[in-house]
Amino acid sequence: MGGFVYALLGGTRSLAIGPVALLAITIYPSVTKFGPQVAVFLCFTSGLIELILGLFNLGFFLDFISLAVIDGFTSAAALTISSTQLKSLFGLNYKSDGFLHAIVQLFRNINDVRLADTIMGMTALVALFGMRALGRVKVSGFSTKSKIISKLIWFVSTARNAICVFVCAGIAVATYDAESDGNLKLIGNITSGLPPFDVPPFQLTNVTTGEIILSFPELLSATGFSMIILPLVAILEAVAIAKAFAGGKKKVDASQEIIAIGASNVVGSFFSSFPVTGSFSRTAVNEASGVQTPISGVITSIIVILAAQFLTPYFYYIPKASLAAVIVGAVIVMVEYHVIMPMWRTKKSDLIPFATTFFSGLLFGLELGIIVGTFVHLFMMSFANARPPIEIGVTRKEAGATVVVQPRESLVFPAADYFSNIVKKAISKEEHVTTVIFDLAYVNRLDFATAKTLKGLSDNFASSNIEVLAINVMPKALEVLEGIQPKNMNITIS
């Protein structure tokens, strides 16, 4: 449904809407615990939240989730989902919850590894990485042959997942023996057809007996983390992809994109849809194919509907190991290890929220990871505001000393006491001070608390016969200072 809705409401010509690995990872804990009905419920709730954020232009809340936190979350998510596929890669059968538990379970069941599935999974994984690398090969020349080879390489690299699944399914069919226990583990029967139009589930019920498993309040409580994080992740990914493929040629209306994604999820939930957002890989395929309008999503959706209606019987022989290889191959490249050195070279402190999000996500769950990482980064930002760099200069003459105080950043309320203490300490070191100059050239912003602190300092110094000057005052800071009416301070405008 996302393709149809986005064609009506979306503004990015090549953005492809659908299920993506990052959303799958986000709802994975809830779905494994409560079943697929939760995915539909989260599709509706995330869509509703996205619509509200878009309609009221509240997308700026996403600005509080930094790139370092997003990179940490993405990396933890990629490793988490890869760990869940290890059992299928090696033909094992066990249940796991989270990254560490999946690794522990793998080693506990290592003696039951199935050789055929392992060979299939590892070979498929190597082939997928090989075909991915093939896409970076450039064919020189302008001849017809060169163009054909270039297009063929592009096709093999782009369609690598489908090629892998088709080849592996062919091998499974060719080697299948109904009386043997050594067959590859297969997907098996998948019900054909489309889900009916129905209201999203607002309570979980046993599909066999109709018994209520979770009431609506209990469902809200059980999915709380996923319900909050899911729309944020969906919006971040969709808007980031839209901006990336706009390429500066067209301004991206973030609110309109959020509304389109939200509407796609709300409408889709009435057809038992998985939560959807923009897909980077499929958008890249659209862009490379020369797509000019979002109508391409309608064509994609029609093909998917036809496949669900008529082709599902042929999915029976797809080996689980090949699908695991496809999933691992798709998400493992999302581990953002390459951002570590640039962070180290530019701003080492950004490694703290990155590492906090990454390790919290791996050890305690992805939802908790992004929340902890965001709060850590917000705390660091607040601490930086509370301790702005302040330069003190002193000129000593026979008549007395002149102390120049120059904050190198804006002054806001967490820094008020710190600023006051720094100034008082500098004054106390001098035997006789005649003048204090506040150089506010770098202070674009003042608030009531810091302006009141400046007034208090000037009144205090004036009572000791110390002249107080405020120089290079910026217009916005001047408005605040004039509002507080510091009578004992001479102000000069920048």
Tab-separated table of C-alpha atoms in Angstrom, residues 95-476:
chain	number	residue	atom	x	y	z
A	95	LYS	CA	15.294	-19.681	20.022
A	96	SER	CA	17.266	-16.608	20.997
A	97	ASP	CA	16.581	-13.148	22.377
A	98	GLY	CA	19.103	-10.453	21.551
A	99	PHE	CA	22.665	-10.403	20.268
A	100	LEU	CA	24.500	-12.057	23.180
A	101	HIS	CA	21.890	-14.759	23.636
A	102	ALA	CA	22.047	-15.586	19.914
A	103	ILE	CA	25.832	-16.038	20.094
A	104	VAL	CA	25.565	-18.187	23.239
A	105	GLN	CA	22.859	-20.345	21.637
A	106	LEU	CA	24.976	-20.811	18.509
A	107	PHE	CA	27.876	-22.251	20.509
A	108	ARG	CA	25.533	-24.396	22.603
A	109	ASN	CA	24.154	-25.990	19.431
A	110	ILE	CA	27.384	-26.009	17.416
A	111	ASN	CA	27.497	-29.827	17.345
A	112	ASP	CA	24.178	-29.923	15.463
A	113	VAL	CA	25.407	-27.843	12.518
A	114	ARG	CA	24.076	-29.214	9.200
A	115	LEU	CA	26.798	-29.440	6.547
A	116	ALA	CA	24.562	-28.884	3.501
A	117	ASP	CA	22.926	-25.758	4.940
A	118	THR	CA	26.274	-24.372	6.097
A	119	ILE	CA	27.861	-24.818	2.659
A	120	MET	CA	24.797	-23.288	0.997
A	121	GLY	CA	24.674	-20.320	3.408
A	122	MET	CA	28.383	-19.505	3.302
A	123	THR	CA	28.640	-19.919	-0.465
A	124	ALA	CA	25.603	-17.667	-0.970
A	125	LEU	CA	27.095	-15.055	1.385
A	126	VAL	CA	30.431	-15.019	-0.462
A	127	ALA	CA	28.607	-14.828	-3.811
A	128	LEU	CA	26.485	-11.903	-2.589
A	129	PHE	CA	29.535	-9.936	-1.468
A	130	GLY	CA	31.226	-10.765	-4.753
A	131	MET	CA	28.267	-9.509	-6.801
A	132	ARG	CA	28.093	-6.394	-4.604
A	133	ALA	CA	31.783	-5.690	-5.282
A	134	LEU	CA	31.160	-6.281	-8.988
A	135	GLY	CA	29.025	-3.132	-9.023
A	136	ARG	CA	32.161	-1.051	-8.405
A	137	VAL	CA	33.814	-2.327	-11.590
A	138	LYS	CA	33.931	0.347	-14.281
A	139	VAL	CA	34.012	-0.668	-17.949
A	140	SER	CA	35.919	1.787	-20.113
A	141	GLY	CA	35.005	2.600	-23.681
A	142	PHE	CA	31.948	3.844	-25.543
A	143	SER	CA	31.341	0.904	-27.877
A	144	THR	CA	28.079	-1.026	-27.920
A	145	LYS	CA	29.853	-4.028	-26.396
A	146	SER	CA	31.197	-1.918	-23.505
A	147	LYS	CA	27.747	-0.507	-22.819
A	148	ILE	CA	26.189	-3.994	-22.807
A	149	ILE	CA	28.839	-5.328	-20.419
A	150	SER	CA	28.422	-2.285	-18.168
A	151	LYS	CA	24.626	-2.760	-18.045
A	152	LEU	CA	25.051	-6.502	-17.388
A	153	ILE	CA	27.421	-5.830	-14.487
A	154	TRP	CA	24.992	-3.251	-13.078
A	155	PHE	CA	22.085	-5.715	-13.378
A	156	VAL	CA	23.957	-8.589	-11.680
A	157	SER	CA	25.097	-6.321	-8.835
A	158	THR	CA	21.665	-4.739	-8.349
A	159	ALA	CA	19.635	-7.957	-8.634
A	160	ARG	CA	22.094	-10.026	-6.592
A	161	ASN	CA	19.547	-10.965	-3.895
A	162	ALA	CA	17.027	-12.289	-6.415
A	163	ILE	CA	19.753	-14.115	-8.378
A	164	CYS	CA	21.024	-15.735	-5.170
A	165	VAL	CA	17.550	-16.909	-4.133
A	166	PHE	CA	16.685	-18.268	-7.608
A	167	VAL	CA	19.958	-20.193	-7.948
A	168	CYS	CA	19.756	-21.618	-4.418
A	169	ALA	CA	16.106	-22.632	-4.927
A	170	GLY	CA	17.119	-24.382	-8.169
A	171	ILE	CA	19.839	-26.299	-6.303
A	172	ALA	CA	17.326	-27.242	-3.584
A	173	VAL	CA	14.867	-28.577	-6.181
A	174	ALA	CA	17.604	-30.533	-7.985
A	175	THR	CA	18.905	-32.163	-4.777
A	176	TYR	CA	15.580	-32.674	-2.978
A	177	ASP	CA	14.885	-36.227	-1.807
A	178	ALA	CA	11.545	-36.772	-0.081
A	179	GLU	CA	12.900	-39.805	1.841
A	180	SER	CA	16.152	-38.198	3.007
A	181	ASP	CA	16.844	-36.327	6.238
A	182	GLY	CA	19.798	-34.537	4.684
A	183	ASN	CA	17.773	-32.090	2.587
A	184	LEU	CA	18.343	-28.396	2.867
A	185	LYS	CA	15.966	-26.678	5.306
A	186	LEU	CA	13.325	-25.012	3.147
A	187	ILE	CA	10.874	-22.167	3.656
A	188	GLY	CA	7.940	-24.513	3.077
A	189	ASN	CA	4.329	-23.591	2.409
A	190	ILE	CA	3.400	-19.905	2.221
A	191	THR	CA	-0.285	-19.057	1.961
A	192	SER	CA	-1.082	-17.320	-1.313
A	193	GLY	CA	-3.460	-14.408	-1.752
A	194	LEU	CA	-3.854	-11.016	-0.112
A	195	PRO	CA	-4.938	-10.181	3.444
A	196	PRO	CA	-8.482	-8.796	3.695
A	197	PHE	CA	-9.341	-5.178	4.427
A	198	ASP	CA	-9.795	-5.041	8.204
A	199	VAL	CA	-9.357	-2.734	11.193
A	200	PRO	CA	-5.864	-3.060	12.767
A	201	PRO	CA	-5.787	-5.245	15.901
A	202	PHE	CA	-6.128	-3.173	19.064
A	203	GLN	CA	-5.907	-6.262	21.243
A	204	LEU	CA	-4.076	-9.550	20.756
A	205	THR	CA	-6.217	-12.629	20.410
A	206	ASN	CA	-5.559	-16.326	19.963
A	207	VAL	CA	-6.334	-16.929	16.267
A	208	THR	CA	-7.635	-20.420	17.063
A	209	THR	CA	-9.806	-19.878	20.136
A	210	GLY	CA	-10.458	-16.134	19.890
A	211	GLU	CA	-9.283	-15.709	23.497
A	212	ILE	CA	-7.900	-12.245	24.336
A	213	ILE	CA	-4.182	-12.505	25.130
A	214	LEU	CA	-3.455	-8.789	25.621
A	215	SER	CA	-5.988	-6.000	26.085
A	216	PHE	CA	-5.408	-2.601	24.447
A	217	PRO	CA	-3.758	-1.018	27.548
A	218	GLU	CA	-1.579	-4.116	27.979
A	219	LEU	CA	-0.622	-3.989	24.287
A	220	LEU	CA	0.373	-0.327	24.613
A	221	SER	CA	2.490	-1.175	27.648
A	222	ALA	CA	4.108	-4.213	25.988
A	223	THR	CA	5.080	-2.318	22.819
A	224	GLY	CA	5.896	1.044	24.416
A	225	PHE	CA	9.557	1.277	23.390
A	226	SER	CA	8.963	0.032	19.842
A	227	MET	CA	5.941	2.313	19.435
A	228	ILE	CA	8.047	5.392	20.240
A	229	ILE	CA	11.255	4.445	18.436
A	230	LEU	CA	9.676	2.990	15.274
A	231	PRO	CA	8.226	6.248	13.841
A	232	LEU	CA	11.424	8.143	14.663
A	233	VAL	CA	13.580	5.574	12.872
A	234	ALA	CA	11.168	5.491	9.911
A	235	ILE	CA	11.159	9.291	9.569
A	236	LEU	CA	14.931	9.578	9.959
A	237	GLU	CA	15.544	7.013	7.242
A	238	ALA	CA	12.940	8.360	4.801
A	239	VAL	CA	13.957	12.017	5.125
A	240	ALA	CA	17.677	11.190	4.981
A	241	ILE	CA	17.195	9.149	1.787
A	242	ALA	CA	14.985	11.849	0.234
A	243	LYS	CA	17.660	14.487	0.926
A	244	ALA	CA	20.445	12.234	-0.348
A	245	PHE	CA	18.762	11.581	-3.684
A	246	ALA	CA	17.479	15.119	-4.106
A	247	GLY	CA	21.148	15.992	-4.503
A	248	GLY	CA	20.651	19.682	-3.866
A	249	LYS	CA	18.596	20.018	-7.052
A	250	LYS	CA	15.286	20.198	-5.204
A	251	LYS	CA	14.433	21.263	-1.668
A	252	VAL	CA	12.986	18.395	0.342
A	253	ASP	CA	9.806	19.266	2.260
A	254	ALA	CA	10.470	17.171	5.385
A	255	SER	CA	6.953	17.666	6.775
A	256	GLN	CA	5.364	16.475	3.521
A	257	GLU	CA	7.640	13.404	3.465
A	258	ILE	CA	6.680	12.599	7.067
A	259	ILE	CA	2.964	12.941	6.208
A	260	ALA	CA	3.399	10.634	3.197
A	261	ILE	CA	5.190	7.970	5.264
A	262	GLY	CA	2.602	8.265	8.043
A	263	ALA	CA	-0.333	7.936	5.635
A	264	SER	CA	1.351	4.918	3.988
A	265	ASN	CA	1.551	3.156	7.336
A	266	VAL	CA	-1.952	4.072	8.512
A	267	VAL	CA	-3.586	2.941	5.250
A	268	GLY	CA	-1.343	-0.130	5.070
A	269	SER	CA	-2.314	-1.242	8.575
A	270	PHE	CA	-5.884	-1.831	7.320
A	271	PHE	CA	-4.392	-4.431	4.947
A	272	SER	CA	-2.183	-6.141	7.582
A	273	SER	CA	0.899	-4.272	6.382
A	274	PHE	CA	4.372	-4.458	7.847
A	275	PRO	CA	5.638	-0.977	8.879
A	276	VAL	CA	7.214	0.811	5.902
A	277	THR	CA	9.559	3.690	5.159
A	278	GLY	CA	11.996	4.738	2.450
A	279	SER	CA	14.443	2.072	1.281
A	280	PHE	CA	17.953	3.200	0.369
A	281	SER	CA	18.828	0.219	-1.844
A	282	ARG	CA	15.534	0.214	-3.767
A	283	THR	CA	15.658	4.008	-4.141
A	284	ALA	CA	19.167	3.624	-5.573
A	285	VAL	CA	17.792	1.134	-8.108
A	286	ASN	CA	15.019	3.593	-9.041
A	287	GLU	CA	17.544	6.409	-9.440
A	288	ALA	CA	19.863	4.293	-11.589
A	289	SER	CA	16.896	3.175	-13.701
A	290	GLY	CA	15.969	6.774	-14.528
A	291	VAL	CA	12.709	6.947	-12.554
A	292	GLN	CA	11.109	10.402	-12.896
A	293	THR	CA	7.981	10.271	-10.700
A	294	PRO	CA	6.696	8.423	-7.592
A	295	ILE	CA	4.334	6.492	-9.912
A	296	SER	CA	7.147	3.898	-10.068
A	297	GLY	CA	5.964	2.835	-6.595
A	298	VAL	CA	2.554	1.969	-8.024
A	299	ILE	CA	4.143	-0.334	-10.612
A	300	THR	CA	6.290	-1.995	-7.923
A	301	SER	CA	3.222	-2.474	-5.706
A	302	ILE	CA	1.199	-4.067	-8.516
A	303	ILE	CA	4.020	-6.551	-9.188
A	304	VAL	CA	4.214	-7.408	-5.470
A	305	ILE	CA	0.435	-7.954	-5.343
A	306	LEU	CA	0.585	-10.288	-8.365
A	307	ALA	CA	3.489	-12.196	-6.809
A	308	ALA	CA	1.624	-12.614	-3.498
A	309	GLN	CA	-1.450	-13.796	-5.378
A	310	PHE	CA	0.089	-16.239	-7.846
A	311	LEU	CA	3.759	-17.020	-7.130
A	312	THR	CA	3.844	-18.075	-3.460
A	313	PRO	CA	3.604	-21.852	-4.218
A	314	TYR	CA	6.991	-21.531	-5.925
A	315	PHE	CA	8.572	-20.146	-2.751
A	316	TYR	CA	8.354	-23.567	-1.099
A	317	TYR	CA	11.838	-24.645	-2.211
A	318	ILE	CA	13.723	-21.512	-1.173
A	319	PRO	CA	16.415	-22.665	1.306
A	320	LYS	CA	16.396	-20.901	4.668
A	321	ALA	CA	20.187	-20.636	4.473
A	322	SER	CA	19.977	-18.593	1.263
A	323	LEU	CA	17.480	-16.159	2.783
A	324	ALA	CA	19.680	-15.844	5.881
A	325	ALA	CA	22.632	-15.045	3.611
A	326	VAL	CA	20.569	-12.377	1.817
A	327	ILE	CA	19.577	-10.764	5.119
A	328	VAL	CA	23.105	-10.854	6.572
A	329	GLY	CA	24.541	-9.526	3.312
A	330	ALA	CA	22.043	-6.660	3.332
A	331	VAL	CA	22.524	-5.517	6.930
A	332	ILE	CA	26.147	-6.272	7.788
A	333	VAL	CA	27.276	-3.418	5.523
A	334	MET	CA	25.252	-1.087	7.768
A	335	VAL	CA	27.855	-1.419	10.550
A	336	GLU	CA	29.228	2.125	10.572
A	337	TYR	CA	32.816	1.284	11.537
A	338	HIS	CA	34.133	3.799	8.996
A	339	VAL	CA	32.840	6.774	11.054
A	340	ILE	CA	35.106	5.996	14.035
A	341	MET	CA	38.329	7.499	12.651
A	342	PRO	CA	36.682	10.708	11.318
A	343	MET	CA	35.068	11.200	14.752
A	344	TRP	CA	38.439	10.629	16.405
A	345	ARG	CA	40.138	13.168	14.132
A	346	THR	CA	37.418	15.837	14.358
A	347	LYS	CA	35.629	15.597	17.706
A	348	LYS	CA	36.588	12.719	19.969
A	349	SER	CA	33.698	13.376	22.376
A	350	ASP	CA	31.230	12.220	19.679
A	351	LEU	CA	32.603	8.702	20.175
A	352	ILE	CA	30.970	8.645	23.626
A	353	PRO	CA	27.309	8.731	22.439
A	354	PHE	CA	28.261	6.477	19.503
A	355	ALA	CA	29.805	3.842	21.790
A	356	THR	CA	27.075	4.225	24.428
A	357	THR	CA	24.327	3.657	21.870
A	358	PHE	CA	26.198	0.782	20.212
A	359	PHE	CA	27.016	-1.219	23.350
A	360	SER	CA	23.690	-0.447	25.085
A	361	GLY	CA	21.877	-1.601	21.945
A	362	LEU	CA	23.846	-4.848	21.763
A	363	LEU	CA	23.686	-5.672	25.455
A	364	PHE	CA	20.287	-4.355	26.579
A	365	GLY	CA	18.171	-3.987	23.441
A	366	LEU	CA	18.071	-1.614	20.491
A	367	GLU	CA	15.246	0.568	21.810
A	368	LEU	CA	17.050	1.154	25.109
A	369	GLY	CA	20.283	1.784	23.208
A	370	ILE	CA	18.955	4.717	21.186
A	371	ILE	CA	17.247	6.234	24.254
A	372	VAL	CA	20.376	5.963	26.418
A	373	GLY	CA	22.580	7.302	23.605
A	374	THR	CA	20.292	10.274	22.990
A	375	PHE	CA	20.161	11.200	26.672
A	376	VAL	CA	23.947	10.867	26.988
A	377	HIS	CA	24.479	13.200	24.032
A	378	LEU	CA	21.911	15.704	25.323
A	379	PHE	CA	23.648	15.647	28.717
A	380	MET	CA	27.000	16.310	27.025
A	381	MET	CA	25.497	19.230	25.110
A	382	SER	CA	23.986	20.632	28.305
A	383	PHE	CA	27.301	20.251	30.117
A	384	ALA	CA	29.056	22.106	27.278
A	385	ASN	CA	26.527	24.950	27.646
A	386	ALA	CA	27.140	24.979	31.381
A	387	ARG	CA	30.921	25.302	30.962
A	388	PRO	CA	31.555	27.696	28.051
A	389	PRO	CA	35.166	28.726	27.378
A	390	ILE	CA	35.909	32.094	28.982
A	391	GLU	CA	39.089	34.082	28.382
A	392	ILE	CA	40.376	36.498	31.035
A	393	GLY	CA	42.814	39.275	30.180
A	394	VAL	CA	44.394	41.686	32.673
A	395	THR	CA	46.136	45.008	31.961
A	396	ARG	CA	47.949	46.401	35.007
A	397	LYS	CA	48.788	50.115	35.415
A	398	GLU	CA	49.752	52.301	38.349
A	399	ALA	CA	46.139	53.473	38.766
A	400	GLY	CA	44.908	49.889	38.907
A	401	ALA	CA	44.095	46.842	36.814
A	402	THR	CA	41.662	46.497	33.936
A	403	VAL	CA	40.117	43.020	33.668
A	404	VAL	CA	38.690	41.926	30.302
A	405	VAL	CA	36.249	38.991	30.393
A	406	GLN	CA	35.471	37.418	27.008
A	407	PRO	CA	33.052	34.452	26.803
A	408	ARG	CA	33.813	32.523	23.606
A	409	GLU	CA	30.257	31.196	23.227
A	410	SER	CA	26.695	32.228	23.983
A	411	LEU	CA	25.705	32.353	27.650
A	412	VAL	CA	22.605	30.484	28.821
A	413	PHE	CA	21.218	29.648	32.255
A	414	PRO	CA	23.297	26.504	33.078
A	415	ALA	CA	26.435	28.683	32.774
A	416	ALA	CA	25.224	31.566	34.989
A	417	ASP	CA	26.860	30.497	38.279
A	418	TYR	CA	29.986	29.209	36.531
A	419	PHE	CA	30.441	32.530	34.697
A	420	SER	CA	29.906	34.529	37.888
A	421	ASN	CA	32.450	32.438	39.822
A	422	ILE	CA	35.080	32.744	37.045
A	423	VAL	CA	34.731	36.541	36.995
A	424	LYS	CA	34.822	36.919	40.798
A	425	LYS	CA	37.872	34.666	41.028
A	426	ALA	CA	39.709	36.743	38.385
A	427	ILE	CA	38.888	40.002	40.250
A	428	SER	CA	39.966	38.602	43.614
A	429	LYS	CA	43.471	37.879	42.264
A	430	GLU	CA	44.120	41.584	41.629
A	431	GLU	CA	45.063	44.078	44.365
A	432	HIS	CA	43.173	47.000	42.861
A	433	VAL	CA	40.765	46.823	39.907
A	434	THR	CA	39.486	50.018	38.316
A	435	THR	CA	37.641	48.648	35.286
A	436	VAL	CA	35.897	45.396	34.258
A	437	ILE	CA	35.134	44.950	30.573
A	438	PHE	CA	32.725	42.283	29.360
A	439	ASP	CA	33.625	41.642	25.707
A	440	LEU	CA	30.491	39.987	24.289
A	441	ALA	CA	31.661	39.737	20.669
A	442	TYR	CA	31.067	35.956	20.607
A	443	VAL	CA	27.820	36.003	22.591
A	444	ASN	CA	25.003	35.729	20.066
A	445	ARG	CA	22.516	34.690	22.682
A	446	LEU	CA	21.782	35.615	26.288
A	447	ASP	CA	18.888	34.475	28.432
A	448	PHE	CA	17.272	36.018	31.504
A	449	ALA	CA	19.435	34.102	33.998
A	450	THR	CA	22.795	35.110	32.511
A	451	ALA	CA	21.638	38.703	31.876
A	452	LYS	CA	20.605	38.921	35.531
A	453	THR	CA	24.028	37.545	36.499
A	454	LEU	CA	25.726	40.293	34.446
A	455	LYS	CA	23.534	42.919	36.145
A	456	GLY	CA	24.332	41.497	39.584
A	457	LEU	CA	28.076	41.554	38.843
A	458	SER	CA	27.940	45.138	37.531
A	459	ASP	CA	25.970	46.313	40.594
A	460	ASN	CA	28.410	44.554	42.900
A	461	PHE	CA	31.459	46.057	41.165
A	462	ALA	CA	29.885	49.533	41.043
A	463	SER	CA	29.497	49.454	44.824
A	464	SER	CA	33.286	48.994	44.988
A	465	ASN	CA	33.859	51.923	42.602
A	466	ILE	CA	34.789	49.661	39.689
A	467	GLU	CA	33.697	50.863	36.257
A	468	VAL	CA	31.828	48.209	34.248
A	469	LEU	CA	31.673	48.161	30.438
A	470	ALA	CA	29.944	45.766	28.028
A	471	ILE	CA	31.460	46.051	24.540
A	472	ASN	CA	30.777	44.440	21.143
A	473	VAL	CA	27.246	43.569	22.228
A	474	MET	CA	25.330	41.707	19.516
A	475	PRO	CA	21.758	42.867	18.661
A	476	LYS	CA	19.951	39.847	20.162
